[in-house]
Structures are given as C-alpha cells and as structure tokens.
Amino acid sequence: MLEPDYQACRQLLEKGSRSFAMASRLLPQRVVRPATAFYAFCRVADDLIDLGQSPEAGLACVRERVEAMAGGAPFDHPADRAFAAVMAKHDLPRAPVDALVEGFAWDAGGRAYENLGDLQDYAARVAGSVGIVMSLLMGARSDAALAAASDLGVAMQLTNIARDVGEDARNGRLYLPRDWVAEAGVDAREFLARPAFSLAIAALVKRLLAEAERLYARAENGIVLLPPDCRPAIRAARLIYSEIGADLLRHRADPIARRAVVRDRWKMVLAFRAHAPLSGEIAARRRRTGTEPLAANRFMIDAISAASPQQAVPRFPPLWWDVSGRVLPVLSIIEKLEWAERRLDVPVR
C-alpha cells in the first residue's frame, strides 16, 4: 500500500468517521493499515449511494469500482488504490465485499424484514461481511474463525438495531422482524408515525437482544483462533457491545427515551476480563456449541472455502497482555464522539 494513499485514507476517516479512527488504536498496526483502507472504501461507497445523483447510480458505480479493484486496475482515488493493494496482498476474496455492497443496496431500497431469518440475512451482509474481512486481515482464515467472526458481526448489528429502534423509527425505518411486530400487537405504520415506548416494544427489544446474546456466545468460540495480538481488542469489543444490551435491559428495554451506553466503570471490569486467558474456557465451550456458521453467513464462508484451500487452524499460546491502558480511554472517546456527532447531525460511520 502506498504511503500517500494510506495517509489519505486516514485523513478521510479522521474527518468523516472519527469513531473508527479512535477504535483503530485498539488493534496492532499490521491490521490497522489494511483495515483503514477497507473502511475508507466503505465510507466512499456509502457516500456515493447516499449523496450521489441517485442510490441506483451510486450502487452501479460502487459495483464498477469493486470490479476494477479486484482486477488490479482501481479507479484513480486513494481509497480505491489502497483497498486494491489490500485485496491483492491479503488475497482477499470477493464474497464478503460483494455481500457488503448488497447490504448497501438493501438499505438504499428501504427493504423490510419479514422474519428473523430475513433480518439475519441483512445483518450478515452489512456486519457479518465486515467480521469476515477483519478476520482475514488479521490472518485467521479457517472456516471456524470466519464463522465466529461473522457471528460476532451479526450479533453486534442486532444489538445496534435493538439500541436504535427509537432513532430509526424517527427516521422512518423499522428493522425489527415484521412477524414479531405483528405477534406483539404493534401496528408498524402507527409506530413509525409516532414512535412511543410500550411493553410490547420492550418485549421485542428483549427478544432481539436474546438472539444477539446467543450469537455472542457462539462468537466466543473463535477468539482463540485469532492471533494473540488481536484477541484482547476483539474480546473487549464483544463484551462491551453485549453490555450495551444489558444497559438497555436495566432501563426497561426502552430504546425510545434514551440511548444505551456503557459507563467507564463497567468498561474497566470488561477490559480486565477481555485479557484473561482464553484457551481452556473457549475449548470447553467449543465442545458444547460447535463452530458451524450462522445460516445467513454460510454463503460467504462456502465461497471463500471453495476459492482457496483450507489452512490448518493455528495453535497460539495464551497471551498475558494488559490492554486496559489502551482500551478504556479509546472507548470513552468513541462514546463521546458518537454523542457529539449525533447532536451535530453528522452520521457515525
């Protein structure tokens, strides 16, 4: 990756995606650099769709640019050049990148999700794909590692959806499964017109968070499959994202009146837990739960497996590395930036 292109990608994220720029400090530099190129291209693609002449034209341009990058002839843009270099260096498969673009298309089309399976299909594209790309960039390429990474992405997206029910509704969007909504006796149109808390909405939020927790538990299986220098940051992210759901539950599962947050004291507890030894704990859990991917993620993992031979699962030693000194300040900054960006009506990417 050429240094000027990488610096341009960092500047793009510092300006428009400051939360990612802060979060990038949690990972080793060897992962941060390619991840920066990936997220910068995601930002460019998102802007093309949201801010361009039309979502359809933007999507067509994004697909054309992905084809060009995969072919080694990227458009003349720093993010395209940088991510094309990453795709080549890391032998990055097309499947998760194409899935992410498809997720952009579903969002642009205002797609509704009739059941949990449909919602998982969406989360697999916009978040499971990101988990897979990040796992590949870290160097964990086995089916088991990719399954866990994609599960973690979907779990985080379901937590996001539960947390943002009120905000999404005020923007005319409802991501909750429509069959759940109907079963709970909620009129979707009325709720979108006048978002208000009710016991029925609380029940829906709890139901979605329970599904997210199931996937968080599955995702824990893959943490020992990551290189040692990546494990503490990923486990911290998993634990703290799960705590967002716990905070929701402590406040009546009400996503309308307030936005769930994780306070610094709890971040401290979770950061210490994140760098505890994992090998025995996760091995025991893997024997109980297995490593099969969520059905919604399987198409990406199967495509990657078919395109390249499976590598042996690496055996890493336990890592005694205290990352709390880096994790806590950064997470606090991220939280403050998200609140600031929302007050200024600047999207958090």
Coordinates of C-alpha atoms in Angstrom, one line a residue:
M1 CA 0.0 0.0 0.0
L2 CA 1.5 3.4 -1.0
E3 CA 2.0 5.6 2.0
P4 CA 0.3 8.7 0.5
D5 CA -2.8 6.7 -0.2
Y6 CA -2.8 5.2 3.3
Q7 CA -2.5 8.7 4.8
A8 CA -5.3 10.0 2.6
C9 CA -7.5 7.1 3.9
R10 CA -6.7 8.0 7.5
Q11 CA -7.5 11.6 6.8
L12 CA -10.8 10.6 5.3
L13 CA -11.7 8.7 8.4
E14 CA -10.4 11.3 10.8
K15 CA -12.7 13.8 9.1
G16 CA -15.8 11.7 8.5
S17 CA -15.5 8.6 10.6
R18 CA -13.7 9.7 13.7
S19 CA -15.1 6.8 15.8
F20 CA -13.3 4.3 13.5
A21 CA -10.1 6.4 13.7
M22 CA -10.2 6.1 17.5
A23 CA -11.2 2.4 17.6
S24 CA -8.3 1.6 15.2
R25 CA -5.9 2.2 18.1
L26 CA -7.1 -1.0 19.8
L27 CA -5.5 -3.2 17.1
P28 CA -1.9 -3.9 16.1
Q29 CA -0.6 -1.6 13.3
R30 CA -0.3 -4.5 10.9
V31 CA -4.1 -4.9 11.0
V32 CA -4.9 -1.2 11.3
R33 CA -3.4 -0.3 8.0
P34 CA -5.4 -2.6 5.8
A35 CA -8.5 -2.1 7.9
T36 CA -8.1 1.7 7.3
A37 CA -8.2 1.1 3.6
F38 CA -11.2 -1.2 3.9
Y39 CA -13.2 1.3 6.0
A40 CA -12.2 4.2 3.8
F41 CA -13.5 2.5 0.8
C42 CA -16.7 1.6 2.7
R43 CA -17.1 5.3 3.5
V44 CA -16.6 6.3 -0.1
A45 CA -19.1 3.7 -1.2
D46 CA -21.6 4.8 1.4
D47 CA -21.3 8.5 0.3
L48 CA -21.7 7.5 -3.4
I49 CA -25.0 5.8 -2.6
D50 CA -26.3 8.3 0.0
L51 CA -25.1 11.6 -1.5
G52 CA -24.8 10.9 -5.2
Q53 CA -27.3 11.6 -8.1
S54 CA -29.4 8.6 -7.0
P55 CA -28.9 5.5 -4.9
E56 CA -29.2 3.3 -8.1
A57 CA -26.4 5.3 -9.8
G58 CA -24.3 5.2 -6.7
L59 CA -24.7 1.4 -6.4
A60 CA -23.7 0.9 -10.0
C61 CA -20.6 3.0 -9.5
V62 CA -19.7 1.1 -6.4
R63 CA -20.0 -2.3 -8.1
E64 CA -17.9 -1.0 -11.0
R65 CA -15.2 0.2 -8.6
V66 CA -15.1 -3.2 -6.8
E67 CA -14.7 -4.9 -10.1
A68 CA -11.8 -2.6 -11.0
M69 CA -10.1 -3.1 -7.7
A70 CA -10.4 -6.9 -7.9
G71 CA -9.0 -6.7 -11.4
G72 CA -5.9 -4.8 -10.2
A73 CA -6.9 -1.6 -12.1
P74 CA -8.6 0.6 -9.4
F75 CA -10.2 4.0 -10.1
D76 CA -7.9 7.0 -9.5
H77 CA -8.9 7.5 -5.9
P78 CA -6.7 6.9 -2.8
A79 CA -9.3 4.6 -1.1
D80 CA -9.6 2.5 -4.3
R81 CA -5.9 2.2 -4.8
A82 CA -5.3 1.4 -1.1
F83 CA -8.0 -1.2 -0.9
A84 CA -7.0 -2.8 -4.2
A85 CA -3.5 -3.2 -2.8
V86 CA -5.0 -4.8 0.4
M87 CA -7.1 -7.2 -1.7
A88 CA -4.0 -8.3 -3.6
K89 CA -1.7 -8.5 -0.6
H90 CA -4.1 -10.4 1.6
D91 CA -5.7 -12.5 -1.1
L92 CA -9.0 -11.0 0.0
P93 CA -11.9 -12.9 -1.5
R94 CA -14.7 -11.1 -3.3
A95 CA -17.6 -12.8 -1.4
P96 CA -17.7 -10.6 1.7
V97 CA -17.0 -7.4 -0.3
D98 CA -19.9 -8.2 -2.7
A99 CA -22.1 -9.1 0.3
L100 CA -21.4 -5.8 1.9
V101 CA -22.3 -3.9 -1.3
E102 CA -25.5 -6.0 -1.5
G103 CA -26.3 -4.8 2.1
F104 CA -25.8 -1.2 0.9
A105 CA -28.4 -1.9 -1.8
W106 CA -30.9 -3.3 0.7
D107 CA -30.6 -0.2 2.9
A108 CA -30.9 2.1 -0.1
G109 CA -34.0 0.3 -1.2
G110 CA -35.7 0.6 2.3
R111 CA -36.1 -3.1 2.5
A112 CA -38.4 -4.5 5.2
Y113 CA -37.5 -7.8 7.0
E114 CA -40.4 -10.1 7.4
N115 CA -38.8 -12.6 9.9
L116 CA -35.7 -13.2 11.9
G117 CA -34.1 -15.1 9.1
D118 CA -34.6 -12.1 6.7
L119 CA -33.1 -9.8 9.4
Q120 CA -30.1 -12.1 9.8
D121 CA -29.6 -12.1 6.1
Y122 CA -29.4 -8.3 6.2
A123 CA -27.0 -8.3 9.2
A124 CA -24.8 -10.9 7.5
R125 CA -24.3 -8.6 4.6
V126 CA -23.7 -5.3 6.5
A127 CA -21.9 -6.7 9.5
G128 CA -21.1 -10.4 9.2
S129 CA -19.2 -9.5 6.0
V130 CA -17.1 -6.9 7.9
G131 CA -16.3 -9.5 10.6
I132 CA -15.1 -11.9 7.9
V133 CA -12.9 -9.2 6.2
M134 CA -11.4 -8.3 9.6
S135 CA -10.6 -11.9 10.4
L136 CA -8.9 -12.3 7.0
L137 CA -6.9 -9.2 7.6
M138 CA -5.8 -10.5 11.0
G139 CA -4.6 -13.7 9.3
A140 CA -7.3 -16.1 10.7
R141 CA -8.7 -17.8 7.6
S142 CA -10.1 -21.1 8.7
D143 CA -13.8 -21.8 8.4
A144 CA -14.1 -21.9 12.2
A145 CA -12.5 -18.5 12.6
L146 CA -14.6 -16.9 9.8
A147 CA -17.8 -18.5 11.3
A148 CA -17.1 -16.9 14.7
A149 CA -16.1 -13.5 13.2
S150 CA -19.3 -13.4 11.1
D151 CA -21.4 -14.4 14.1
L152 CA -19.9 -11.6 16.1
G153 CA -20.7 -9.1 13.3
V154 CA -24.3 -10.2 13.2
A155 CA -24.6 -10.1 17.0
M156 CA -23.3 -6.6 17.0
Q157 CA -25.7 -5.5 14.3
L158 CA -28.7 -7.0 16.2
T159 CA -27.5 -5.0 19.3
N160 CA -27.3 -1.9 17.2
I161 CA -30.9 -2.5 15.9
A162 CA -32.2 -3.0 19.4
R163 CA -30.5 0.1 20.7
D164 CA -31.6 2.3 17.8
V165 CA -35.3 1.3 17.5
G166 CA -36.4 4.8 18.5
E167 CA -33.9 6.7 16.4
D168 CA -34.5 4.5 13.3
A169 CA -38.3 4.9 13.7
R170 CA -37.9 8.7 13.9
N171 CA -36.1 8.4 10.6
G172 CA -38.8 6.3 9.1
R173 CA -37.1 2.9 9.4
L174 CA -38.1 -0.3 11.3
Y175 CA -35.6 -3.1 11.2
L176 CA -37.4 -5.4 13.7
P177 CA -38.9 -8.6 12.1
R178 CA -42.4 -7.7 10.9
D179 CA -43.8 -11.0 12.1
W180 CA -42.5 -10.4 15.6
V181 CA -44.0 -6.9 15.5
A182 CA -47.4 -8.3 14.4
E183 CA -47.3 -11.0 17.1
A184 CA -46.6 -8.3 19.7
G185 CA -49.7 -6.4 18.6
V186 CA -47.7 -3.4 17.4
D187 CA -49.0 -1.5 14.4
A188 CA -45.8 -0.8 12.4
R189 CA -47.2 2.2 10.5
E190 CA -48.6 3.8 13.6
F191 CA -45.3 3.2 15.5
L192 CA -43.3 4.8 12.6
A193 CA -45.6 7.8 12.6
R194 CA -45.4 8.2 16.4
P195 CA -42.6 6.3 18.0
A196 CA -43.5 5.6 21.6
F197 CA -42.4 3.2 24.3
S198 CA -44.7 0.3 25.3
L199 CA -44.4 -3.0 27.0
A200 CA -44.8 -4.6 23.5
I201 CA -41.8 -2.7 22.2
A202 CA -39.8 -3.7 25.3
A203 CA -40.7 -7.3 24.6
L204 CA -39.4 -7.0 21.1
V205 CA -36.2 -5.4 22.2
K206 CA -35.6 -8.2 24.7
R207 CA -36.3 -10.9 22.2
L208 CA -33.8 -9.4 19.7
L209 CA -31.2 -9.0 22.4
A210 CA -31.6 -12.6 23.4
E211 CA -30.8 -13.6 19.8
A212 CA -27.8 -11.3 19.9
E213 CA -26.6 -13.0 23.1
R214 CA -26.9 -16.4 21.6
L215 CA -24.6 -15.3 18.8
Y216 CA -22.1 -13.6 21.1
A217 CA -21.7 -16.9 22.9
R218 CA -21.1 -18.7 19.6
A219 CA -18.6 -16.0 18.6
E220 CA -16.5 -16.5 21.7
N221 CA -15.5 -19.8 20.2
G222 CA -13.4 -18.1 17.6
I223 CA -11.4 -15.7 19.7
V224 CA -8.6 -18.2 20.4
L225 CA -8.4 -18.7 16.6
L226 CA -7.2 -15.1 16.2
P227 CA -3.5 -14.1 16.5
P228 CA -2.6 -13.2 20.1
D229 CA -2.1 -9.5 19.4
C230 CA -5.7 -9.2 18.2
R231 CA -7.6 -11.2 20.8
P232 CA -7.9 -8.7 23.7
A233 CA -9.3 -5.9 21.5
I234 CA -11.8 -8.2 19.8
R235 CA -13.0 -9.8 23.1
A236 CA -13.2 -6.3 24.7
A237 CA -15.4 -5.2 21.7
R238 CA -17.6 -8.3 22.1
L239 CA -18.1 -7.8 25.9
I240 CA -18.7 -4.1 25.7
Y241 CA -21.2 -4.4 22.9
S242 CA -23.0 -7.1 24.8
E243 CA -23.1 -4.7 27.7
I244 CA -25.0 -2.2 25.5
G245 CA -27.8 -4.7 25.5
A246 CA -27.5 -5.2 29.3
D247 CA -27.8 -1.4 29.8
L248 CA -31.0 -1.4 27.7
L249 CA -32.4 -4.2 29.8
R250 CA -31.6 -2.3 33.0
H251 CA -33.7 0.6 31.7
R252 CA -36.9 -1.2 30.9
A253 CA -35.6 -2.2 27.5
D254 CA -36.7 1.3 26.4
P255 CA -34.8 2.4 23.2
I256 CA -37.1 5.4 22.7
A257 CA -36.4 7.7 25.6
R258 CA -32.6 7.2 25.9
R259 CA -29.7 5.7 24.0
A260 CA -28.0 2.8 25.8
V261 CA -24.4 3.5 27.0
V262 CA -21.6 1.6 28.8
R263 CA -20.1 3.6 31.7
D264 CA -16.3 3.7 32.3
R265 CA -16.5 1.7 35.5
W266 CA -18.0 -1.2 33.6
K267 CA -15.6 -0.8 30.8
M268 CA -12.8 -1.3 33.3
V269 CA -14.3 -4.6 34.5
L270 CA -14.8 -5.8 31.0
A271 CA -11.4 -4.7 29.8
F272 CA -9.8 -6.8 32.6
R273 CA -12.0 -9.7 31.7
A274 CA -11.0 -9.3 28.0
H275 CA -7.4 -10.0 28.5
A276 CA -7.8 -13.1 30.8
P277 CA -6.5 -16.4 29.4
L278 CA -9.0 -18.0 27.0
S279 CA -7.7 -21.3 25.8
G280 CA -9.3 -23.7 28.3
E281 CA -12.5 -21.8 28.6
I282 CA -13.1 -21.5 24.8
A283 CA -12.1 -25.1 24.1
A284 CA -14.7 -26.3 26.6
R285 CA -17.3 -24.1 25.1
R286 CA -16.5 -25.2 21.5
R287 CA -17.1 -28.8 22.5
R288 CA -20.5 -27.8 23.7
T289 CA -21.6 -25.5 20.9
G290 CA -19.6 -26.4 17.8
T291 CA -18.3 -24.0 15.2
E292 CA -20.9 -24.1 12.4
P293 CA -21.6 -20.7 10.9
L294 CA -25.0 -19.0 11.2
A295 CA -27.0 -20.0 8.1
A296 CA -27.1 -16.4 6.9
N297 CA -23.3 -16.2 6.8
R298 CA -22.7 -19.6 5.3
F299 CA -22.7 -18.4 1.6
M300 CA -19.7 -16.2 2.2
I301 CA -17.7 -18.8 4.1
D302 CA -18.5 -21.5 1.5
A303 CA -17.5 -19.2 -1.3
I304 CA -14.2 -18.4 0.4
S305 CA -13.5 -22.1 1.2
A306 CA -14.2 -23.1 -2.4
A307 CA -11.9 -20.4 -3.8
S308 CA -8.9 -21.3 -1.6
P309 CA -7.6 -24.4 0.2
Q310 CA -8.3 -24.5 3.9
Q311 CA -5.4 -23.7 6.1
A312 CA -4.6 -25.6 9.3
V313 CA -6.0 -23.9 12.4
P314 CA -3.0 -22.2 14.1
R315 CA -2.3 -23.0 17.7
F316 CA -1.5 -19.8 19.6
P317 CA -0.2 -19.7 23.2
P318 CA -2.2 -17.9 25.8
L319 CA -1.5 -14.2 25.9
W320 CA -1.0 -12.3 29.2
W321 CA -1.2 -8.8 27.9
D322 CA -2.9 -6.0 29.8
V323 CA -4.6 -3.8 27.2
S324 CA -6.8 -1.8 29.6
G325 CA -4.5 1.2 29.3
R326 CA -5.3 1.4 25.6
V327 CA -8.9 0.1 25.6
L328 CA -10.5 2.3 28.2
P329 CA -9.5 5.8 27.0
V330 CA -10.3 5.0 23.4
L331 CA -13.7 3.5 24.2
S332 CA -14.5 6.6 26.3
I333 CA -13.5 8.9 23.4
I334 CA -15.6 6.9 21.0
E335 CA -18.7 7.2 23.1
K336 CA -18.2 11.0 23.5
L337 CA -17.6 11.4 19.7
E338 CA -20.8 9.4 18.9
W339 CA -22.9 11.7 21.1
A340 CA -21.2 14.8 19.7
E341 CA -21.7 13.6 16.1
R342 CA -25.4 12.9 16.8
R343 CA -26.0 16.3 18.3
L344 CA -24.4 17.8 15.1
D345 CA -26.5 15.5 12.9
V346 CA -23.2 14.0 11.5
P347 CA -23.6 10.3 10.8
V348 CA -21.5 7.9 12.8
R349 CA -20.0 5.5 10.3

